Amino acid sequence: MPSDAFLQIRAALDSTTEVTGGDSRSGVGAVFILKDIDRMIREVRNKTVDFSPHVPRKTIRQRAYIWNLETSLGATAKTAFYSDGGTLSPQPNRYLQLVAPVISYRSDYEVTGLTIATSSSYWDALDREARSALQSHYLTEEQMFILGDDGSTETAGLTLNALIGVTSAFKGLKQLLDSAVAVSAGSTGGFASATTVYGSTRSSTVSDREYALNVQTVNTSATALNPLSVDNLNKAITRSNIAGAKTARRLFLVSEERMDAISDLIAPQGRFMVGAAAQELDGGTRVLSWRTLPFVSSRLMTYFGVTSTNGSSVTFTDTDRAICLLDMDNISFYNVAGVDARHIPVMGSDTQQRADVEGGWFKTYGVFVVEKFNTQVVVWNLSAP
């Protein structure tokens, strides 16, 4: 049996009053009893970037990325029959010069010296803050790649800044994938949207150079929302093939919810339809594909939508009403002189070098670019997944 002395000691150790400042919660114990805290920081945000890793990163050394988009092989046919000893007039290619200005963005962090010291036995505060800044950098970058500079308010908590896009960002897929061609049902129309991209305005006239700035579009109906169908997927691939992307590195970009619907669509009763496949990767991840083209899901595609109820004009919405088939050989991110999430360490604060803080920032100079448009496809006027 325990002695009275032992019981007295146990009572003392369970007390919260023998030392001023003791933990006042019932049954927790005195302040001089060592208490373990969970060393794992419980995170509330999704740190996953899904689309960005598929975008090639390249380097330039100027304030803008400038390229010549070949719009035709010449005013008339380059190749013709001729008689013995005859001549033929050369027909130079036609080009459209496009310009994408570079922007700079950064993610900062800072920790006081006292915090670093007092947490050092169980947590590297400086490392944690640095990693979080870098994660924020890439999360924001993915948001810009897909949703661009859409300044609408976001209330579901999917973005870090509570906006659909990022104010002052470069244009993303949501702004770049557009078409001036008249709206039509099926796979021959566009969005009737003569917007400006990279300094040139899209045209619906086939003979204009600016006609090459239009993306391909596919829908079931131009006046009503419809579920995504296998026919939509096949027509998107066909339009991309006809435009010359048959051998390109391509992928379908969809929302997370849409991915579930696609899984049900191409794998009814757990059996894949002809043309569908799933590959198991390390870690248990499964990659779903259709006719060898993979599906990549991003939660940010929840805010990518194009709809129409009148068959003559479209509305670009912040809802899940579209998917994309992307020609990734003609989509790139260009950084300047290799400044791509470059780390700059800092000792002291912005206003006082002698301040007892450590930190730094990660900076990027660059621009996201769709270099060729007519091999990109938007499947639109889709009902909610």
GROMACS .gro file of C-alpha atoms in nm:
model
  385
    1MET     CA    1   0.000   0.000   0.000
    2PRO     CA    2   0.125   0.350  -0.070
    3SER     CA    3   0.245   0.545   0.229
    4ASP     CA    4   0.082   0.863   0.352
    5ALA     CA    5   0.400   1.049   0.259
    6PHE     CA    6   0.371   0.932  -0.103
    7LEU     CA    7   0.008   1.039  -0.120
    8GLN     CA    8   0.100   1.380   0.015
    9ILE     CA    9   0.374   1.421  -0.248
   10ARG     CA   10   0.138   1.316  -0.527
   11ALA     CA   11  -0.123   1.564  -0.407
   12ALA     CA   12   0.138   1.838  -0.404
   13LEU     CA   13   0.251   1.758  -0.757
   14ASP     CA   14  -0.108   1.761  -0.882
   15SER     CA   15  -0.172   2.099  -0.725
   16THR     CA   16  -0.188   2.413  -0.932
   17THR     CA   17  -0.142   2.651  -0.642
   18GLU     CA   18   0.198   2.569  -0.492
   19VAL     CA   19   0.377   2.782  -0.750
   20THR     CA   20   0.251   3.113  -0.878
   21GLY     CA   21   0.177   3.089  -1.249
   22GLY     CA   22   0.097   2.719  -1.246
   23ASP     CA   23  -0.124   2.573  -1.513
   24SER     CA   24  -0.474   2.637  -1.381
   25ARG     CA   25  -0.643   2.355  -1.575
   26SER     CA   26  -0.779   2.073  -1.359
   27GLY     CA   27  -0.555   1.765  -1.329
   28VAL     CA   28  -0.273   1.902  -1.544
   29GLY     CA   29  -0.013   1.934  -1.272
   30ALA     CA   30   0.226   2.188  -1.132
   31VAL     CA   31   0.444   2.418  -1.336
   32PHE     CA   32   0.762   2.237  -1.229
   33ILE     CA   33   0.642   1.918  -1.394
   34LEU     CA   34   0.777   1.892  -1.749
   35LYS     CA   35   0.494   1.882  -2.002
   36ASP     CA   36   0.538   1.757  -2.356
   37ILE     CA   37   0.393   1.962  -2.641
   38ASP     CA   38   0.324   1.820  -2.982
   39ARG     CA   39   0.618   1.910  -3.201
   40MET     CA   40   0.427   1.869  -3.525
   41ILE     CA   41   0.279   2.194  -3.652
   42ARG     CA   42  -0.080   2.131  -3.751
   43GLU     CA   43  -0.131   2.290  -4.091
   44VAL     CA   44  -0.461   2.428  -4.213
   45ARG     CA   45  -0.375   2.494  -4.576
   46ASN     CA   46  -0.330   2.265  -4.872
   47LYS     CA   47   0.031   2.301  -4.984
   48THR     CA   48  -0.009   2.094  -5.298
   49VAL     CA   49   0.064   2.245  -5.639
   50ASP     CA   50  -0.062   2.026  -5.920
   51PHE     CA   51  -0.025   2.210  -6.251
   52SER     CA   52   0.300   2.406  -6.199
   53PRO     CA   53   0.532   2.102  -6.203
   54HIS     CA   54   0.415   2.027  -6.558
   55VAL     CA   55   0.510   2.373  -6.688
   56PRO     CA   56   0.862   2.392  -6.839
   57ARG     CA   57   1.079   2.660  -6.679
   58LYS     CA   58   1.316   2.844  -6.912
   59THR     CA   59   1.550   3.143  -6.884
   60ILE     CA   60   1.566   3.476  -7.065
   61ARG     CA   61   1.777   3.788  -6.999
   62GLN     CA   62   1.545   4.076  -7.082
   63ARG     CA   63   1.245   4.261  -6.940
   64ALA     CA   64   0.995   4.077  -7.161
   65TYR     CA   65   0.965   3.751  -7.349
   66ILE     CA   66   0.926   3.832  -7.721
   67TRP     CA   67   0.853   3.572  -7.987
   68ASN     CA   68   0.731   3.546  -8.346
   69LEU     CA   69   0.422   3.332  -8.389
   70GLU     CA   70   0.412   3.178  -8.736
   71THR     CA   71   0.060   3.236  -8.864
   72SER     CA   72   0.087   3.096  -9.219
   73LEU     CA   73   0.336   2.964  -9.473
   74GLY     CA   74   0.277   3.259  -9.704
   75ALA     CA   75   0.010   3.449  -9.892
   76THR     CA   76  -0.017   3.170 -10.150
   77ALA     CA   77   0.111   2.815 -10.177
   78LYS     CA   78   0.487   2.775 -10.145
   79THR     CA   79   0.488   2.463 -10.357
   80ALA     CA   80   0.377   2.467 -10.720
   81PHE     CA   81   0.437   2.277 -11.043
   82TYR     CA   82   0.657   2.443 -11.303
   83SER     CA   83   0.778   2.372 -11.655
   84ASP     CA   84   1.132   2.275 -11.741
   85GLY     CA   85   1.352   2.576 -11.677
   86GLY     CA   86   1.065   2.771 -11.527
   87THR     CA   87   1.069   2.993 -11.217
   88LEU     CA   88   0.865   3.033 -10.902
   89SER     CA   89   0.818   3.339 -10.679
   90PRO     CA   90   0.908   3.283 -10.313
   91GLN     CA   91   0.632   3.320 -10.057
   92PRO     CA   92   0.776   3.421  -9.717
   93ASN     CA   93   0.610   3.295  -9.400
   94ARG     CA   94   0.380   3.532  -9.213
   95TYR     CA   95   0.447   3.605  -8.846
   96LEU     CA   96   0.289   3.790  -8.557
   97GLN     CA   97   0.527   3.929  -8.295
   98LEU     CA   98   0.401   3.891  -7.939
   99VAL     CA   99   0.533   4.045  -7.616
  100ALA     CA  100   0.487   3.919  -7.257
  101PRO     CA  101   0.631   4.161  -6.994
  102VAL     CA  102   0.807   4.010  -6.693
  103ILE     CA  103   0.689   4.078  -6.337
  104SER     CA  104   0.866   4.032  -6.004
  105TYR     CA  105   0.715   3.871  -5.694
  106ARG     CA  106   0.852   3.762  -5.357
  107SER     CA  107   0.761   3.586  -5.032
  108ASP     CA  108   0.913   3.719  -4.707
  109TYR     CA  109   0.965   3.568  -4.362
  110GLU     CA  110   1.115   3.681  -4.030
  111VAL     CA  111   1.171   3.534  -3.680
  112THR     CA  112   1.301   3.705  -3.365
  113GLY     CA  113   1.619   3.582  -3.201
  114LEU     CA  114   1.435   3.503  -2.878
  115THR     CA  115   1.184   3.282  -3.062
  116ILE     CA  116   1.465   3.097  -3.236
  117ALA     CA  117   1.643   3.035  -2.904
  118THR     CA  118   1.345   2.939  -2.690
  119SER     CA  119   1.204   2.694  -2.944
  120SER     CA  120   1.535   2.539  -3.048
  121SER     CA  121   1.497   2.224  -2.833
  122TYR     CA  122   1.190   2.103  -3.021
  123TRP     CA  123   1.132   2.318  -3.329
  124ASP     CA  124   1.343   2.505  -3.585
  125ALA     CA  125   1.134   2.821  -3.606
  126LEU     CA  126   1.352   2.988  -3.870
  127ASP     CA  127   1.344   2.682  -4.095
  128ARG     CA  128   0.969   2.652  -4.053
  129GLU     CA  129   0.901   3.013  -4.146
  130ALA     CA  130   1.135   2.989  -4.445
  131ARG     CA  131   0.963   2.675  -4.571
  132SER     CA  132   0.621   2.833  -4.530
  133ALA     CA  133   0.731   3.138  -4.728
  134LEU     CA  134   0.853   2.913  -5.008
  135GLN     CA  135   0.531   2.712  -5.001
  136SER     CA  136   0.331   3.034  -5.024
  137HIS     CA  137   0.549   3.136  -5.318
  138TYR     CA  138   0.462   2.825  -5.515
  139LEU     CA  139   0.094   2.822  -5.414
  140THR     CA  140   0.056   3.180  -5.534
  141GLU     CA  141   0.243   3.097  -5.852
  142GLU     CA  142   0.005   2.811  -5.933
  143GLN     CA  143  -0.287   3.044  -5.867
  144MET     CA  144  -0.143   3.292  -6.119
  145PHE     CA  145  -0.070   3.021  -6.379
  146ILE     CA  146  -0.435   2.906  -6.381
  147LEU     CA  147  -0.645   3.205  -6.270
  148GLY     CA  148  -0.416   3.496  -6.357
  149ASP     CA  149  -0.516   3.841  -6.233
  150ASP     CA  150  -0.885   3.770  -6.167
  151GLY     CA  151  -0.961   4.003  -5.877
  152SER     CA  152  -1.296   3.852  -5.776
  153THR     CA  153  -1.350   3.760  -5.411
  154GLU     CA  154  -1.299   3.395  -5.310
  155THR     CA  155  -1.484   3.271  -5.002
  156ALA     CA  156  -1.416   2.895  -4.989
  157GLY     CA  157  -1.063   2.933  -4.853
  158LEU     CA  158  -0.891   2.767  -5.151
  159THR     CA  159  -0.652   3.058  -5.208
  160LEU     CA  160  -0.416   3.237  -4.970
  161ASN     CA  161  -0.528   3.589  -5.060
  162ALA     CA  162  -0.908   3.535  -5.055
  163LEU     CA  163  -0.924   3.628  -5.425
  164ILE     CA  164  -0.982   3.410  -5.731
  165GLY     CA  165  -0.660   3.528  -5.892
  166VAL     CA  166  -0.374   3.756  -5.788
  167THR     CA  167  -0.398   4.131  -5.842
  168SER     CA  168  -0.116   4.268  -6.062
  169ALA     CA  169  -0.020   3.916  -6.171
  170PHE     CA  170   0.056   3.809  -6.526
  171LYS     CA  171  -0.230   3.662  -6.728
  172GLY     CA  172  -0.316   3.298  -6.657
  173LEU     CA  173  -0.499   3.029  -6.849
  174LYS     CA  174  -0.834   3.183  -6.756
  175GLN     CA  175  -0.750   3.503  -6.948
  176LEU     CA  176  -0.525   3.360  -7.220
  177LEU     CA  177  -0.745   3.077  -7.350
  178ASP     CA  178  -0.997   3.278  -7.549
  179SER     CA  179  -1.135   3.303  -7.903
  180ALA     CA  180  -1.287   3.569  -8.127
  181VAL     CA  181  -1.459   3.308  -8.347
  182ALA     CA  182  -1.839   3.309  -8.333
  183VAL     CA  183  -2.008   3.087  -8.075
  184SER     CA  184  -2.132   2.756  -8.211
  185ALA     CA  185  -2.241   2.419  -8.084
  186GLY     CA  186  -2.001   2.130  -8.132
  187SER     CA  187  -1.632   2.177  -8.207
  188THR     CA  188  -1.606   2.449  -8.473
  189GLY     CA  189  -1.697   2.764  -8.282
  190GLY     CA  190  -1.531   2.999  -8.036
  191PHE     CA  191  -1.627   3.250  -7.769
  192ALA     CA  192  -1.701   3.560  -7.984
  193SER     CA  193  -1.451   3.740  -7.761
  194ALA     CA  194  -1.209   3.968  -7.947
  195THR     CA  195  -0.976   4.024  -7.653
  196THR     CA  196  -0.618   4.149  -7.665
  197VAL     CA  197  -0.334   3.912  -7.581
  198TYR     CA  198   0.038   3.991  -7.573
  199GLY     CA  199  -0.021   4.318  -7.761
  200SER     CA  200  -0.245   4.189  -8.043
  201THR     CA  201  -0.623   4.162  -8.072
  202ARG     CA  202  -0.779   3.830  -8.166
  203SER     CA  203  -0.961   3.816  -8.499
  204SER     CA  204  -1.239   3.593  -8.634
  205THR     CA  205  -1.122   3.641  -8.995
  206VAL     CA  206  -0.929   3.336  -9.111
  207SER     CA  207  -0.695   3.535  -9.338
  208ASP     CA  208  -0.584   3.768  -9.056
  209ARG     CA  209  -0.263   3.688  -8.870
  210GLU     CA  210  -0.448   3.746  -8.543
  211TYR     CA  211  -0.676   3.451  -8.621
  212ALA     CA  212  -0.392   3.231  -8.489
  213LEU     CA  213  -0.457   3.372  -8.141
  214ASN     CA  214  -0.784   3.177  -8.108
  215VAL     CA  215  -0.805   2.853  -7.909
  216GLN     CA  216  -1.014   2.554  -8.013
  217THR     CA  217  -1.343   2.500  -7.831
  218VAL     CA  218  -1.576   2.202  -7.778
  219ASN     CA  219  -1.924   2.179  -7.626
  220THR     CA  220  -2.235   1.967  -7.636
  221SER     CA  221  -2.467   2.267  -7.656
  222ALA     CA  222  -2.407   2.641  -7.697
  223THR     CA  223  -2.727   2.730  -7.512
  224ALA     CA  224  -2.742   2.494  -7.214
  225LEU     CA  225  -2.513   2.328  -6.962
  226ASN     CA  226  -2.444   1.959  -7.019
  227PRO     CA  227  -2.243   1.690  -6.838
  228LEU     CA  228  -1.896   1.615  -6.968
  229SER     CA  229  -1.910   1.324  -7.213
  230VAL     CA  230  -1.667   1.083  -7.378
  231ASP     CA  231  -1.760   1.253  -7.705
  232ASN     CA  232  -1.637   1.586  -7.561
  233LEU     CA  233  -1.301   1.429  -7.471
  234ASN     CA  234  -1.262   1.270  -7.813
  235LYS     CA  235  -1.353   1.588  -8.000
  236ALA     CA  236  -1.106   1.789  -7.792
  237ILE     CA  237  -0.829   1.548  -7.888
  238THR     CA  238  -0.937   1.557  -8.253
  239ARG     CA  239  -0.932   1.937  -8.266
  240SER     CA  240  -0.587   1.939  -8.109
  241ASN     CA  241  -0.466   1.674  -8.356
  242ILE     CA  242  -0.595   1.868  -8.656
  243ALA     CA  243  -0.420   2.181  -8.532
  244GLY     CA  244  -0.088   1.996  -8.527
  245ALA     CA  245  -0.041   1.883  -8.168
  246LYS     CA  246  -0.077   1.510  -8.227
  247THR     CA  247   0.281   1.437  -8.112
  248ALA     CA  248   0.295   1.713  -7.848
  249ARG     CA  249   0.311   1.660  -7.474
  250ARG     CA  250  -0.053   1.716  -7.379
  251LEU     CA  251  -0.269   1.688  -7.069
  252PHE     CA  252  -0.625   1.750  -6.955
  253LEU     CA  253  -0.650   2.004  -6.671
  254VAL     CA  254  -0.962   1.964  -6.454
  255SER     CA  255  -1.091   2.040  -6.105
  256GLU     CA  256  -1.072   1.788  -5.822
  257GLU     CA  257  -1.450   1.736  -5.830
  258ARG     CA  258  -1.444   1.700  -6.207
  259MET     CA  259  -1.176   1.432  -6.175
  260ASP     CA  260  -1.419   1.223  -5.968
  261ALA     CA  261  -1.685   1.261  -6.236
  262ILE     CA  262  -1.436   1.167  -6.509
  263SER     CA  263  -1.338   0.855  -6.316
  264ASP     CA  264  -1.704   0.753  -6.311
  265LEU     CA  265  -1.743   0.846  -6.677
  266ILE     CA  266  -1.460   0.639  -6.820
  267ALA     CA  267  -1.462   0.361  -6.562
  268PRO     CA  268  -1.828   0.256  -6.523
  269GLN     CA  269  -1.881  -0.026  -6.274
  270GLY     CA  270  -1.507  -0.019  -6.204
  271ARG     CA  271  -1.417  -0.128  -6.558
  272PHE     CA  272  -1.230   0.111  -6.783
  273MET     CA  273  -1.380   0.188  -7.120
  274VAL     CA  274  -1.167   0.150  -7.434
  275GLY     CA  275  -0.922   0.438  -7.441
  276ALA     CA  276  -0.895   0.483  -7.065
  277ALA     CA  277  -0.611   0.377  -6.838
  278ALA     CA  278  -0.485   0.421  -6.484
  279GLN     CA  279  -0.123   0.393  -6.375
  280GLU     CA  280  -0.012   0.333  -6.017
  281LEU     CA  281   0.284   0.548  -5.911
  282ASP     CA  282   0.508   0.531  -5.604
  283GLY     CA  283   0.319   0.632  -5.292
  284GLY     CA  284  -0.013   0.496  -5.416
  285THR     CA  285  -0.092   0.785  -5.653
  286ARG     CA  286  -0.295   0.685  -5.956
  287VAL     CA  287  -0.275   0.874  -6.286
  288LEU     CA  288  -0.590   0.857  -6.496
  289SER     CA  289  -0.563   0.899  -6.872
  290TRP     CA  290  -0.777   0.893  -7.184
  291ARG     CA  291  -0.623   0.779  -7.514
  292THR     CA  292  -0.281   0.806  -7.345
  293LEU     CA  293  -0.336   1.171  -7.241
  294PRO     CA  294  -0.321   1.218  -6.861
  295PHE     CA  295  -0.568   1.409  -6.645
  296VAL     CA  296  -0.419   1.656  -6.398
  297SER     CA  297  -0.653   1.787  -6.129
  298SER     CA  298  -0.616   2.118  -5.947
  299ARG     CA  299  -0.858   2.259  -5.691
  300LEU     CA  300  -0.812   2.599  -5.856
  301MET     CA  301  -0.992   2.481  -6.171
  302THR     CA  302  -1.305   2.509  -5.957
  303TYR     CA  303  -1.298   2.877  -6.062
  304PHE     CA  304  -1.250   2.819  -6.437
  305GLY     CA  305  -1.577   2.836  -6.628
  306VAL     CA  306  -1.720   2.942  -6.964
  307THR     CA  307  -2.097   2.933  -7.022
  308SER     CA  308  -2.362   3.052  -7.268
  309THR     CA  309  -2.740   3.047  -7.268
  310ASN     CA  310  -2.804   3.238  -7.592
  311GLY     CA  311  -2.565   3.069  -7.835
  312SER     CA  312  -2.410   3.400  -7.942
  313SER     CA  313  -2.202   3.526  -7.648
  314VAL     CA  314  -2.031   3.365  -7.350
  315THR     CA  315  -1.976   3.446  -6.984
  316PHE     CA  316  -1.645   3.370  -6.817
  317THR     CA  317  -1.743   3.254  -6.470
  318ASP     CA  318  -1.575   3.172  -6.139
  319THR     CA  319  -1.741   2.829  -6.136
  320ASP     CA  320  -1.643   2.480  -6.250
  321ARG     CA  321  -1.790   2.492  -6.600
  322ALA     CA  322  -1.495   2.397  -6.825
  323ILE     CA  323  -1.189   2.176  -6.866
  324CYS     CA  324  -0.878   2.229  -7.077
  325LEU     CA  325  -0.673   2.010  -7.310
  326LEU     CA  326  -0.333   2.176  -7.306
  327ASP     CA  327  -0.043   2.153  -7.549
  328MET     CA  328   0.237   2.175  -7.292
  329ASP     CA  329   0.505   2.201  -7.562
  330ASN     CA  330   0.377   2.555  -7.615
  331ILE     CA  331   0.320   2.663  -7.255
  332SER     CA  332   0.622   2.779  -7.051
  333PHE     CA  333   0.735   2.989  -6.758
  334TYR     CA  334   1.026   3.221  -6.840
  335ASN     CA  335   1.244   3.348  -6.555
  336VAL     CA  336   1.501   3.624  -6.588
  337ALA     CA  337   1.866   3.525  -6.550
  338GLY     CA  338   1.776   3.225  -6.335
  339VAL     CA  339   1.606   3.433  -6.063
  340ASP     CA  340   1.345   3.172  -5.979
  341ALA     CA  341   1.255   3.140  -5.608
  342ARG     CA  342   1.603   3.272  -5.530
  343HIS     CA  343   1.663   3.304  -5.155
  344ILE     CA  344   1.791   3.633  -5.008
  345PRO     CA  345   1.882   3.601  -4.634
  346VAL     CA  346   1.843   3.901  -4.405
  347MET     CA  347   1.980   3.990  -4.057
  348GLY     CA  348   1.793   4.269  -3.881
  349SER     CA  349   1.467   4.441  -3.969
  350ASP     CA  350   1.380   4.661  -4.265
  351THR     CA  351   1.426   4.978  -4.063
  352GLN     CA  352   1.699   4.878  -3.818
  353GLN     CA  353   1.995   4.658  -3.901
  354ARG     CA  354   2.068   4.601  -3.531
  355ALA     CA  355   1.722   4.449  -3.466
  356ASP     CA  356   1.742   4.099  -3.318
  357VAL     CA  357   1.562   3.920  -3.602
  358GLU     CA  358   1.657   3.682  -3.881
  359GLY     CA  359   1.473   3.615  -4.202
  360GLY     CA  360   1.481   3.667  -4.573
  361TRP     CA  361   1.273   3.631  -4.885
  362PHE     CA  362   1.233   3.423  -5.198
  363LYS     CA  363   1.206   3.620  -5.522
  364THR     CA  364   1.118   3.539  -5.881
  365TYR     CA  365   1.139   3.748  -6.197
  366GLY     CA  366   0.933   3.589  -6.470
  367VAL     CA  367   0.621   3.546  -6.679
  368PHE     CA  368   0.384   3.261  -6.765
  369VAL     CA  369   0.332   3.230  -7.140
  370VAL     CA  370   0.104   3.044  -7.380
  371GLU     CA  371   0.319   3.059  -7.694
  372LYS     CA  372   0.074   2.895  -7.936
  373PHE     CA  373  -0.304   2.909  -7.911
  374ASN     CA  374  -0.468   2.701  -8.182
  375THR     CA  375  -0.344   2.375  -8.029
  376GLN     CA  376  -0.508   2.453  -7.693
  377VAL     CA  377  -0.866   2.333  -7.639
  378VAL     CA  378  -1.136   2.444  -7.394
  379VAL     CA  379  -1.434   2.213  -7.335
  380TRP     CA  380  -1.704   2.446  -7.202
  381ASN     CA  381  -2.070   2.491  -7.102
  382LEU     CA  382  -2.036   2.196  -6.868
  383SER     CA  383  -2.277   2.133  -6.585
  384ALA     CA  384  -2.141   2.104  -6.232
  385PRO     CA  385  -1.951   1.778  -6.169
   0.00000   0.00000   0.00000
